[in-house]
């Protein structure tokens, strides 16, 4: 009936639950109220709930100041200290276009791949920026001090990383690229001649320990001695009209006379071997510039295989024979590289300015009695 229907609707309405009045959740309430699932008044030293029913009232400890500070630090530095400046981006751009190392030969793509890794490895990024800054300083840019700052950061970060083995082929490549960039940066520094060859030796040591030159998984695979020889042959022009002009016999003869004059000063086996290999390459120069250049690159392999004890004469700042050997080596290597590699040899140009700086520094720093051994380097550098 109509009356029964109305009664049923009334009962159904009455059965609807009355919604509870919500309240703001207590996040700093006492433990007792949390267990009982009731709102805590958060009054100190005891809340009203615990006081009324006689419970022990305990609160969680307040947040530590160090924890709050760390949260603030994570949020703030991007606003107060941006990780990179416009100057950093300028150097990065210059590195990719003009300042990457000239090895591997024809290796633009290799260094673009390396640049793509730099955001993962601080030491690599700082080495790249340092080389770019040093490269610009060769052409009048006042960036030598910032270049040194990048170099220090790269070396510190790299030394820390070398305490543990690389976890991947990519990390091994990043470490190798860092040392290679540091080596070429040293080659742009007036006081960097000995450090240049020492860092180059470091490249060989890392390459051997991480199978850089023998593993096709490495982007630097072509830097092995066989790969370098193939690259030289591929890049050397084969058209007789385009072949680089060979050094004159007079130039080679004068170089050999200057080099042999140093021989009596060489007192260690590694110095004697180093001189003999330079002499062998110079003799090849009048026959084949590319074979001479390939022979010179083998010097780095020899140095990388030397033990610390054997290599020690190269790190002695008072070993003037080594410094004279290195300036002869760097000048003849530049000459052969620039002639052999045609257009690719243009990338060796900054080595020319570095060698000129090194000659000038030796004139200033070598004792007077050693200046006679600098006559040919000075003449050639001019």
GROMACS .gro file of N, CA and C in nm, residues 244-247 282 285 288-290 292-294 327-342 345 348-349 351-353 355 380:
model
  108
  244UNK      N    1  10.294   1.489  -4.957
  244UNK     CA    2  10.367   1.592  -4.884
  244UNK      C    3  10.512   1.597  -4.927
  245UNK      N    4  10.565   1.716  -4.927
  245UNK     CA    5  10.706   1.734  -4.965
  245UNK      C    6  10.795   1.672  -4.857
  246UNK      N    7  10.886   1.587  -4.898
  246UNK     CA    8  10.975   1.522  -4.802
  246UNK      C    9  11.076   1.623  -4.747
  247UNK      N   10  11.118   1.602  -4.623
  247UNK     CA   11  11.221   1.691  -4.567
  247UNK      C   12  11.347   1.685  -4.653
  282UNK      N   13  11.416   0.955  -3.814
  282UNK     CA   14  11.466   1.067  -3.894
  282UNK      C   15  11.528   1.017  -4.024
  285UNK      N   16  11.271   0.956  -4.278
  285UNK     CA   17  11.197   1.072  -4.324
  285UNK      C   18  11.228   1.110  -4.468
  288UNK      N   19  11.025   0.805  -4.668
  288UNK     CA   20  10.880   0.794  -4.651
  288UNK      C   21  10.839   0.869  -4.525
  289UNK      N   22  10.768   0.979  -4.543
  289UNK     CA   23  10.726   1.059  -4.429
  289UNK      C   24  10.627   0.984  -4.340
  290UNK      N   25  10.538   0.904  -4.402
  290UNK     CA   26  10.439   0.833  -4.321
  290UNK      C   27  10.505   0.721  -4.239
  292UNK      N   28  10.810   0.731  -4.127
  292UNK     CA   29  10.883   0.802  -4.022
  292UNK      C   30  10.789   0.841  -3.908
  293UNK      N   31  10.671   0.890  -3.946
  293UNK     CA   32  10.574   0.931  -3.844
  293UNK      C   33  10.526   0.810  -3.764
  294UNK      N   34  10.501   0.698  -3.832
  294UNK     CA   35  10.459   0.576  -3.763
  294UNK      C   36  10.567   0.529  -3.665
  327UNK      N   37  11.263   1.780  -2.673
  327UNK     CA   38  11.238   1.891  -2.765
  327UNK      C   39  11.272   1.850  -2.908
  328UNK      N   40  11.376   1.769  -2.927
  328UNK     CA   41  11.405   1.718  -3.062
  328UNK      C   42  11.292   1.626  -3.110
  329UNK      N   43  11.245   1.540  -3.020
  329UNK     CA   44  11.138   1.447  -3.056
  329UNK      C   45  11.010   1.522  -3.093
  330UNK      N   46  10.972   1.620  -3.014
  330UNK     CA   47  10.846   1.690  -3.040
  330UNK      C   48  10.851   1.768  -3.170
  331UNK      N   49  10.967   1.827  -3.203
  331UNK     CA   50  10.979   1.902  -3.327
  331UNK      C   51  10.973   1.812  -3.449
  332UNK      N   52  11.044   1.700  -3.446
  332UNK     CA   53  11.042   1.610  -3.562
  332UNK      C   54  10.907   1.540  -3.575
  333UNK      N   55  10.842   1.510  -3.460
  333UNK     CA   56  10.709   1.448  -3.467
  333UNK      C   57  10.608   1.544  -3.529
  334UNK      N   58  10.615   1.671  -3.488
  334UNK     CA   59  10.525   1.768  -3.548
  334UNK      C   60  10.550   1.780  -3.698
  335UNK      N   61  10.676   1.788  -3.736
  335UNK     CA   62  10.710   1.805  -3.878
  335UNK      C   63  10.658   1.688  -3.961
  336UNK      N   64  10.678   1.566  -3.912
  336UNK     CA   65  10.633   1.448  -3.986
  336UNK      C   66  10.481   1.437  -3.986
  337UNK      N   67  10.417   1.468  -3.872
  337UNK     CA   68  10.272   1.460  -3.864
  337UNK      C   69  10.204   1.559  -3.955
  338UNK      N   70  10.253   1.683  -3.956
  338UNK     CA   71  10.193   1.785  -4.041
  338UNK      C   72  10.209   1.752  -4.189
  339UNK      N   73  10.323   1.692  -4.227
  339UNK     CA   74  10.346   1.658  -4.367
  339UNK      C   75  10.266   1.534  -4.409
  340UNK      N   76  10.262   1.436  -4.320
  340UNK     CA   77  10.205   1.307  -4.355
  340UNK      C   78  10.053   1.309  -4.365
  341UNK      N   79   9.989   1.381  -4.274
  341UNK     CA   80   9.844   1.368  -4.260
  341UNK      C   81   9.764   1.465  -4.345
  342UNK      N   82   9.830   1.538  -4.432
  342UNK     CA   83   9.759   1.626  -4.524
  342UNK      C   84   9.666   1.719  -4.448
  345UNK      N   85   9.650   1.689  -4.082
  345UNK     CA   86   9.766   1.742  -4.012
  345UNK      C   87   9.745   1.883  -3.960
  348UNK      N   88   9.739   1.931  -3.598
  348UNK     CA   89   9.864   1.928  -3.523
  348UNK      C   90   9.925   2.067  -3.510
  349UNK      N   91   9.858   2.168  -3.566
  349UNK     CA   92   9.918   2.301  -3.570
  349UNK      C   93   9.948   2.352  -3.430
  351UNK      N   94  10.042   2.200  -3.182
  351UNK     CA   95  10.165   2.140  -3.134
  351UNK      C   96  10.286   2.223  -3.176
  352UNK      N   97  10.275   2.288  -3.291
  352UNK     CA   98  10.383   2.375  -3.338
  352UNK      C   99  10.404   2.489  -3.239
  353UNK      N  100  10.293   2.554  -3.199
  353UNK     CA  101  10.306   2.666  -3.106
  353UNK      C  102  10.354   2.617  -2.969
  355UNK      N  103  10.560   2.361  -2.921
  355UNK     CA  104  10.704   2.333  -2.934
  355UNK      C  105  10.784   2.463  -2.931
  380UNK      N  106  11.505   2.577  -3.612
  380UNK     CA  107  11.386   2.518  -3.674
  380UNK      C  108  11.258   2.585  -3.626
   0.00000   0.00000   0.00000
